[in-house]
Coordinates of C-alpha atoms and ligand atoms in Angstrom, one line a residue:
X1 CA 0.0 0.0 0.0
X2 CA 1.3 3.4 -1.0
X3 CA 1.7 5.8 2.1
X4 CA -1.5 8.1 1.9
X5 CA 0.2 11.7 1.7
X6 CA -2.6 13.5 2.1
X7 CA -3.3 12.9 5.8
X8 CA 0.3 12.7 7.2
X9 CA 2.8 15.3 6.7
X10 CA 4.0 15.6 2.8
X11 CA 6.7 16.6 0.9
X12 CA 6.1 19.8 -1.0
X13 CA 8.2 21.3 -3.9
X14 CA 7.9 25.0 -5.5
X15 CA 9.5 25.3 -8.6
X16 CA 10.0 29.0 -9.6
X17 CA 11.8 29.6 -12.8
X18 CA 13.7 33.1 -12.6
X19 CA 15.3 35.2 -15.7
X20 CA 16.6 38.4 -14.3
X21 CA 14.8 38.8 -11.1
X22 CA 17.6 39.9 -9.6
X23 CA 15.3 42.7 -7.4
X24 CA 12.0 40.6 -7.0
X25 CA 14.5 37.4 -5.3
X26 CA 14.5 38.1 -1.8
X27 CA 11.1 39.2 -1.5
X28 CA 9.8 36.8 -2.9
X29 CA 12.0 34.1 -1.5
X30 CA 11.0 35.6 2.4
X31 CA 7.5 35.9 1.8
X32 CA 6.7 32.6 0.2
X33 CA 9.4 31.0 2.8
X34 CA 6.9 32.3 5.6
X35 CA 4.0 31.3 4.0
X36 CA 5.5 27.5 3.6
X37 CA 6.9 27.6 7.1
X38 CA 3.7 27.3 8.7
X39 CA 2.4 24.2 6.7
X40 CA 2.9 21.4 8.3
X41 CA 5.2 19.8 5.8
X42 CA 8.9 19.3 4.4
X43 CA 9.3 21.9 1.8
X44 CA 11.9 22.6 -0.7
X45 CA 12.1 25.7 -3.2
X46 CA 13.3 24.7 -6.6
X47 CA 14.6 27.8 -7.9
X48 CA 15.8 27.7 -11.9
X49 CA 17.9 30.4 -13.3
X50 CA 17.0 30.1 -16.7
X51 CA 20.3 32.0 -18.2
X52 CA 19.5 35.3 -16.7
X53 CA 22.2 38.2 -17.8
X54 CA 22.1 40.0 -14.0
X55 CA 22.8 39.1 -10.6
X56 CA 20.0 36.6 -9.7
X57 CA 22.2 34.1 -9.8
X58 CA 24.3 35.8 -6.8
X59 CA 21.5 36.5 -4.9
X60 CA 20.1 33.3 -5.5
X61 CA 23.3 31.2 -4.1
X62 CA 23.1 34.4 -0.9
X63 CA 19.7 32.8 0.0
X64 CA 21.3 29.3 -0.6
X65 CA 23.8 29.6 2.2
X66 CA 21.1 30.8 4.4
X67 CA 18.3 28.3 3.9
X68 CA 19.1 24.5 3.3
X69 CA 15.3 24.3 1.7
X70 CA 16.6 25.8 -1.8
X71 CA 17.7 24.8 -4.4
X72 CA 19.1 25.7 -7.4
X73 CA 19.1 24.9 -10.7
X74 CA 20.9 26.6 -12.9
X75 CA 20.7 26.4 -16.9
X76 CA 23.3 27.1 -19.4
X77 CA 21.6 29.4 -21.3
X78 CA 18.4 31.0 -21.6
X79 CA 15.6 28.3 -22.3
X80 CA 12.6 30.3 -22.2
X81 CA 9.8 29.5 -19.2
X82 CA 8.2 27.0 -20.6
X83 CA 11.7 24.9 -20.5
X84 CA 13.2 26.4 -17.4
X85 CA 9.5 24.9 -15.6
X86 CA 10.3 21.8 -17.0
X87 CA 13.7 21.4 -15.4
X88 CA 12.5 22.3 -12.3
X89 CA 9.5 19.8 -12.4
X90 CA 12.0 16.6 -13.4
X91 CA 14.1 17.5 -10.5
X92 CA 11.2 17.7 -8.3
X93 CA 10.8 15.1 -5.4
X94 CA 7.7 16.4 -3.9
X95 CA 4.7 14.6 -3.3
X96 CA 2.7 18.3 -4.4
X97 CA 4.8 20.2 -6.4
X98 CA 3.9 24.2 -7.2
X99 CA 5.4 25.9 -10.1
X100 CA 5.2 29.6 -9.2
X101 CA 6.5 33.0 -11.2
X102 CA 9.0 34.5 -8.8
X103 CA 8.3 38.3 -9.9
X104 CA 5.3 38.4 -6.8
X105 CA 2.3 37.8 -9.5
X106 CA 0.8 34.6 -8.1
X107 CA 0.8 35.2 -4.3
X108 CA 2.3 32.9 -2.4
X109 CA -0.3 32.9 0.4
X110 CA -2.9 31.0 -2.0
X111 CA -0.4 27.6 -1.4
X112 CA -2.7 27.2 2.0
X113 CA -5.8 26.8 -0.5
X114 CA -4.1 24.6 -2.6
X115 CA -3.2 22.0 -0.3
X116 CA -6.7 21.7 1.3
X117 CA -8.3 21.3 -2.1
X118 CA -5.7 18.7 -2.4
X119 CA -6.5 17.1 1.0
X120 CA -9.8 16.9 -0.1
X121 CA -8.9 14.3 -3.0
X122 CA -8.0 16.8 -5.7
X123 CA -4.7 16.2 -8.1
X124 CA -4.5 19.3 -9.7
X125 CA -5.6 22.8 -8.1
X126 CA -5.1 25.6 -10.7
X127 CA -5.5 29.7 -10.0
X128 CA -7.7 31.1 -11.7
X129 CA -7.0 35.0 -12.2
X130 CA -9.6 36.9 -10.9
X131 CA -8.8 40.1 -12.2
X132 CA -5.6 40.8 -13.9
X133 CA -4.2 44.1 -12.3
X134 CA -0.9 45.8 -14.6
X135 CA -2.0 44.0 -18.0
X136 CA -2.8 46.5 -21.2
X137 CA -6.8 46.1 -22.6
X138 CA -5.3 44.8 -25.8
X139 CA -3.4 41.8 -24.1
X140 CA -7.0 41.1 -21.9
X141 CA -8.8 40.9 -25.0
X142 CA -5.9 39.1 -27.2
X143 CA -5.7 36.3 -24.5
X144 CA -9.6 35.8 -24.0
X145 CA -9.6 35.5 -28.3
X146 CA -6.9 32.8 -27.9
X147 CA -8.8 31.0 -25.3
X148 CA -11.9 31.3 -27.1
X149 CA -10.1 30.1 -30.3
X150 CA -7.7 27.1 -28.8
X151 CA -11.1 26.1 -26.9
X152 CA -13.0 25.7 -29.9
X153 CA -10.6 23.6 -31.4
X154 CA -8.5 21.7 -29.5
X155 CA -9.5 18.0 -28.0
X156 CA -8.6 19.1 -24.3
X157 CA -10.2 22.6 -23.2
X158 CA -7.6 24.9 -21.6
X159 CA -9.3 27.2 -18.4
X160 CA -8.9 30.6 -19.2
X161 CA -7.6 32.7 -17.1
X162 CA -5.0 30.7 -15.4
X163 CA -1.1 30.5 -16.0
X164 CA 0.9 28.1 -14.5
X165 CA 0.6 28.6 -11.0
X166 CA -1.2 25.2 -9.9
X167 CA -0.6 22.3 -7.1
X168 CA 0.2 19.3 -8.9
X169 CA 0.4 16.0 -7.2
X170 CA 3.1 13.5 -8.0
X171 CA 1.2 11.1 -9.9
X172 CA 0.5 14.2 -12.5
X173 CA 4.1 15.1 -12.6
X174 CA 5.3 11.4 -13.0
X175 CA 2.7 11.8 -16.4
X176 CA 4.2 15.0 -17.5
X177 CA 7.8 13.8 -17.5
X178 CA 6.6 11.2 -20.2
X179 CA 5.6 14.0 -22.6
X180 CA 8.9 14.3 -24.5
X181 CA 7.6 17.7 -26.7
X182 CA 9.9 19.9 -27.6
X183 CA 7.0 22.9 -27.8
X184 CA 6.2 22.8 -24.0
X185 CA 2.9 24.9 -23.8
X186 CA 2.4 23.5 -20.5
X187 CA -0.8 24.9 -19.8
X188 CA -1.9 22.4 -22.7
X189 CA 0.2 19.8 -21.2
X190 CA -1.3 19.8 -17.7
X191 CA -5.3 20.0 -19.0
X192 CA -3.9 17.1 -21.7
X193 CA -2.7 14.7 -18.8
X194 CA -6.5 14.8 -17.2
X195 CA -7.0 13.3 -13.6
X196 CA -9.2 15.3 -11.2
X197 CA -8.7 18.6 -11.2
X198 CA -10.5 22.1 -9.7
X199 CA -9.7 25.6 -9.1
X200 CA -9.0 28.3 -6.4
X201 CA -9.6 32.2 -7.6
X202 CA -7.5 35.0 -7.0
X203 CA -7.0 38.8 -8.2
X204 CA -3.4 39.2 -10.3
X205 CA -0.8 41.6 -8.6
X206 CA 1.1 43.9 -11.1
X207 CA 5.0 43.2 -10.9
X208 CA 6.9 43.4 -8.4
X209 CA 9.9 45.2 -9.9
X210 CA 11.4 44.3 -13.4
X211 CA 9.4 44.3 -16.7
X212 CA 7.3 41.1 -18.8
X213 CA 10.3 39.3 -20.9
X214 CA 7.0 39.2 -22.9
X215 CA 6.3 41.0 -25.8
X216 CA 3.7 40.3 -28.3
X217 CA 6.0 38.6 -31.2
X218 CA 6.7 36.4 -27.7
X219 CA 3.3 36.1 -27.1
X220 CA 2.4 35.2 -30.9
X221 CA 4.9 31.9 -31.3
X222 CA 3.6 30.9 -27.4
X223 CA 0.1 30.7 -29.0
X224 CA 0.7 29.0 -32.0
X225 CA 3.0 26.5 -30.2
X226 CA -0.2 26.3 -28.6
X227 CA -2.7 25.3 -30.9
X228 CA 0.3 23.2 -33.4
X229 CA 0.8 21.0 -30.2
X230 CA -3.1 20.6 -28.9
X231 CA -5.0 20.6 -32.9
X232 CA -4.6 19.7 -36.2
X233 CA -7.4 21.5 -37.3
X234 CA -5.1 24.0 -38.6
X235 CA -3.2 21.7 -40.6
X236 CA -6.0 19.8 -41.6
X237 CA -9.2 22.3 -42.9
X238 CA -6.6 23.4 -45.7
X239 CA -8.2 20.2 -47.4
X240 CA -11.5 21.3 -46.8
X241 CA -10.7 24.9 -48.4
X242 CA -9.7 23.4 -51.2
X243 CA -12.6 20.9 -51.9
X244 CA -14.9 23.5 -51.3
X245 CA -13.0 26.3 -53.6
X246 CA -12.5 23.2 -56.4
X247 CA -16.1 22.4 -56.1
X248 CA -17.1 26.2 -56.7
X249 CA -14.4 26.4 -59.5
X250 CA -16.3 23.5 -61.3
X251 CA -19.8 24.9 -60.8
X252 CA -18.4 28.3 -62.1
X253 CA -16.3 26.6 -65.3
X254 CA -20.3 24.9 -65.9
X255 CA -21.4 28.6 -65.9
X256 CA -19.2 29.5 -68.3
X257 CA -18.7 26.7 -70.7
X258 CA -22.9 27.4 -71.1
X259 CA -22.0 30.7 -71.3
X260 CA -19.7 30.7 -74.5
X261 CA -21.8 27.9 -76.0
X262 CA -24.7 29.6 -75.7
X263 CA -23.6 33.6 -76.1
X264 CA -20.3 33.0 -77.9
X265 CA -16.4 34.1 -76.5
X266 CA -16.3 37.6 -74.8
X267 CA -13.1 39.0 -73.8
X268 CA -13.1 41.3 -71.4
X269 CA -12.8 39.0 -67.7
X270 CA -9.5 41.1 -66.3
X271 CA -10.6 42.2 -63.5
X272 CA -12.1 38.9 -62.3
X273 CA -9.1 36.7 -63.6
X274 CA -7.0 38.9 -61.6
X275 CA -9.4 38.5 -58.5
X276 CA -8.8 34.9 -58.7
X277 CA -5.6 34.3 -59.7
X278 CA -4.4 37.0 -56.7
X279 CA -6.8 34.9 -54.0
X280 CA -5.7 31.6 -55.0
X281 CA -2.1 32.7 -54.8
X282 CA -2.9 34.5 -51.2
X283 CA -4.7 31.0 -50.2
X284 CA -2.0 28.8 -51.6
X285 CA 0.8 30.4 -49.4
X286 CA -1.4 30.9 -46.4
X287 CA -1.9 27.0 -46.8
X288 CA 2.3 26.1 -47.0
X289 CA 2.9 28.5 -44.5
X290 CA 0.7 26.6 -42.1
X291 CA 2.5 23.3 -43.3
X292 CA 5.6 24.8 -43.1
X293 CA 4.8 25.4 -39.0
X294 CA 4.0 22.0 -38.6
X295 CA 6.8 20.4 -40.4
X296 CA 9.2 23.1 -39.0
X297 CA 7.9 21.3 -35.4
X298 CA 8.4 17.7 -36.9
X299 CA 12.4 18.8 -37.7
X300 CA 13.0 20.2 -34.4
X301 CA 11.2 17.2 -32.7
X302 CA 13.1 14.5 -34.8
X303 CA 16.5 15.6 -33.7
X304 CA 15.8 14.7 -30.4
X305 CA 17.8 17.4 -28.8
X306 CA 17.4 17.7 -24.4
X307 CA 14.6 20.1 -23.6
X308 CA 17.2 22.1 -21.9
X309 CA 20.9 22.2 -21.0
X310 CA 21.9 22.3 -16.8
X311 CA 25.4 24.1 -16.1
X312 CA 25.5 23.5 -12.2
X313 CA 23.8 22.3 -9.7
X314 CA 23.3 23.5 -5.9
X315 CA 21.4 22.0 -3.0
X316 CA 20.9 18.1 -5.1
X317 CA 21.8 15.0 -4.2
X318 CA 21.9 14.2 -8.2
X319 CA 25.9 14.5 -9.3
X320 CA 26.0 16.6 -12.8
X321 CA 29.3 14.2 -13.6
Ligands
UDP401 N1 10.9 33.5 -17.1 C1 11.9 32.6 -17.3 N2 12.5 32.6 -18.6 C2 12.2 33.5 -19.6 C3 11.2 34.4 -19.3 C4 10.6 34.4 -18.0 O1 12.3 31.8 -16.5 O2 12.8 33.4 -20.6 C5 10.3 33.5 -15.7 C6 10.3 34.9 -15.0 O3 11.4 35.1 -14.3 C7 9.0 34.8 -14.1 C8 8.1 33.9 -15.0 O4 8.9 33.2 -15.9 O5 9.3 34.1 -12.9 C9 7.0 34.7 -15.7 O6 7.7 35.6 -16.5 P1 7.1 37.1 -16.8 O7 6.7 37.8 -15.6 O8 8.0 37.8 -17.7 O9 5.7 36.7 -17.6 P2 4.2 37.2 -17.4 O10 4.0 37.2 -15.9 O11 4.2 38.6 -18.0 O12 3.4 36.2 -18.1
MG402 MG1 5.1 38.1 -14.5

């Protein structure tokens, strides 16, 4: 019989993945450090420096010497989020593990509400944003339409609203580390995996300190990472464009044929011939290009490179050597 967790003490693992947070660190290290303190459980603090350029790495290995709960993982280069959460997660020992943002956004003290939804038989206890304080109108109402859109199309929905501060028990996280993707839109991932999941609401803090590392051309590849890895419909209605343009093509060529049989050859047909050549063109490259992002995903997949790249190592048992 497996030991039941839930009721006795537990093992508890934040991963926080950091690129130049070099001013948000020890805040956010002491508050979430006092929030974790008075759970009754072992707790560690995986922190990941995922290649930042300033000193977060010094402050980091500071709050290292002080408190033998963190950890620290650090990256040879910059990974992006996505990547730097998944290094964290695989070096996770937890039996919850919490990936939190380190710049104060997702407050810490929600962690209590976590682990009694989790107590209560729940594997997966998301935040969902309440209301998202610091973020511009246009990025509201761009991430509602991608919710809206992904939702409609893709086989498992995706809660709006939430980013990837969530409790996760270990059986979930022992199902993620089988996912070998290279596009890690783990949002996707952890509604993809299933098992029983609910939610806890909060309101979204600006920033601490520091600015978004991202911008919309940022924001653009992270969504269609998102709906190449969760749908083909993208790849697949090209098919159905075309029947249904080739199927109007024939009706029209009918019209026509009848046409000139009936009325005899007239010339003049520029404007239209130019409407038609110019569309199909448009559609023809529209469709590639959305081939090319699929196939462009296959390459990078096939060579089978590591997700990401670790340079050193502090506060593991695990020897890099
Ligand atoms: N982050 C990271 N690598 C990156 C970009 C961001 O590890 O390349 C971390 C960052 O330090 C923060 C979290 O991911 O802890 C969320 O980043 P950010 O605040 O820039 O995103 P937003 O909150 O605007 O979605
Ligand atoms: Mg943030």
């Amino acid at each position: 019989m497996p030991r039941d967790s839930r009721t006795s003490t537990f093992s508890l693992s934040v991963v926080t993945p950091m690129y130049n947070e070099e001013e948000n660190v020890d805040l956010f290290l002491t508050k979430l450090i006092a929030i974790l303190t008075k759970l009754t459980c072992d707790y560690t603090i995986i922190c990941v420096n995922d290649g930042s350029t300033d000193n977060t790495l010094n402050k980091l290995l500071a709050q290292y010497k002080k408190n033998s709960s963190i950890k620290i993982i650090n990256l040879s280069r910059n990974f992006g989020k996505e990547k730097a959460l998944t290094a964290g997660l695989d070096f996770s020992q937890g039996d919850v593990v919490i990936p939190i943002d380190s710049d104060l956004q997702d407050p810490p003290e929600l962690i209590q509400d976590m682990v009694s939804q989790w107590k209560k038989g729940f594997d997966v206890v998301y935040a969902t944003r309440r209301i998202r304080h610091g973020e511009s109108w246009f990025k509201r109402s761009t991430a509602s339409f991608f919710y809206k859109l992904i939702n409609a199309i893709s086989e498992t929905p995706i809660p709006e609203n939430t980013g990837d501060f969530r409790l996760i028990d270990k059986r979930v996280i022992n199902a993620i580390r089988q996912l070998p993707e290279e596009a890690r839109f783990m949002k996707g991932i952890f509604s993809w995996v299933g098992f029983k999941q609910t939610s806890v609401m909060y309101d979204r803090q600006p920033r601490n300190s520091g600015k978004t590392s991202w911008n919309y051309w940022r924001l653009w590849n992270f969504a269609i990472d998102g709906f190449t890895s969760f749908s083909h419909l993208p790849i697949k209605i090209w098919s159905y464009i075309g029947f249904t343009i080739s199927f109007l093509s024939l009706i029209y060529a009918l019209i026509l044929v009848s046409y000139v049989l009936t009325k005899g050859i007239k010339v003049p047909g520029y404007a239209s011939l130019m409407v038609v050549i110019l569309f199909l063109g448009g559609i023809n490259l529209i469709g590639l290009g959305v081939l090319g992002e699929y196939v462009g995903r296959i390459f990078i997949q096939v060579k089978r490179r590591p997700l990401y790249l670790v340079r050193e190592l502090w506060g593991f048992e695990r020897d890099l050597s």
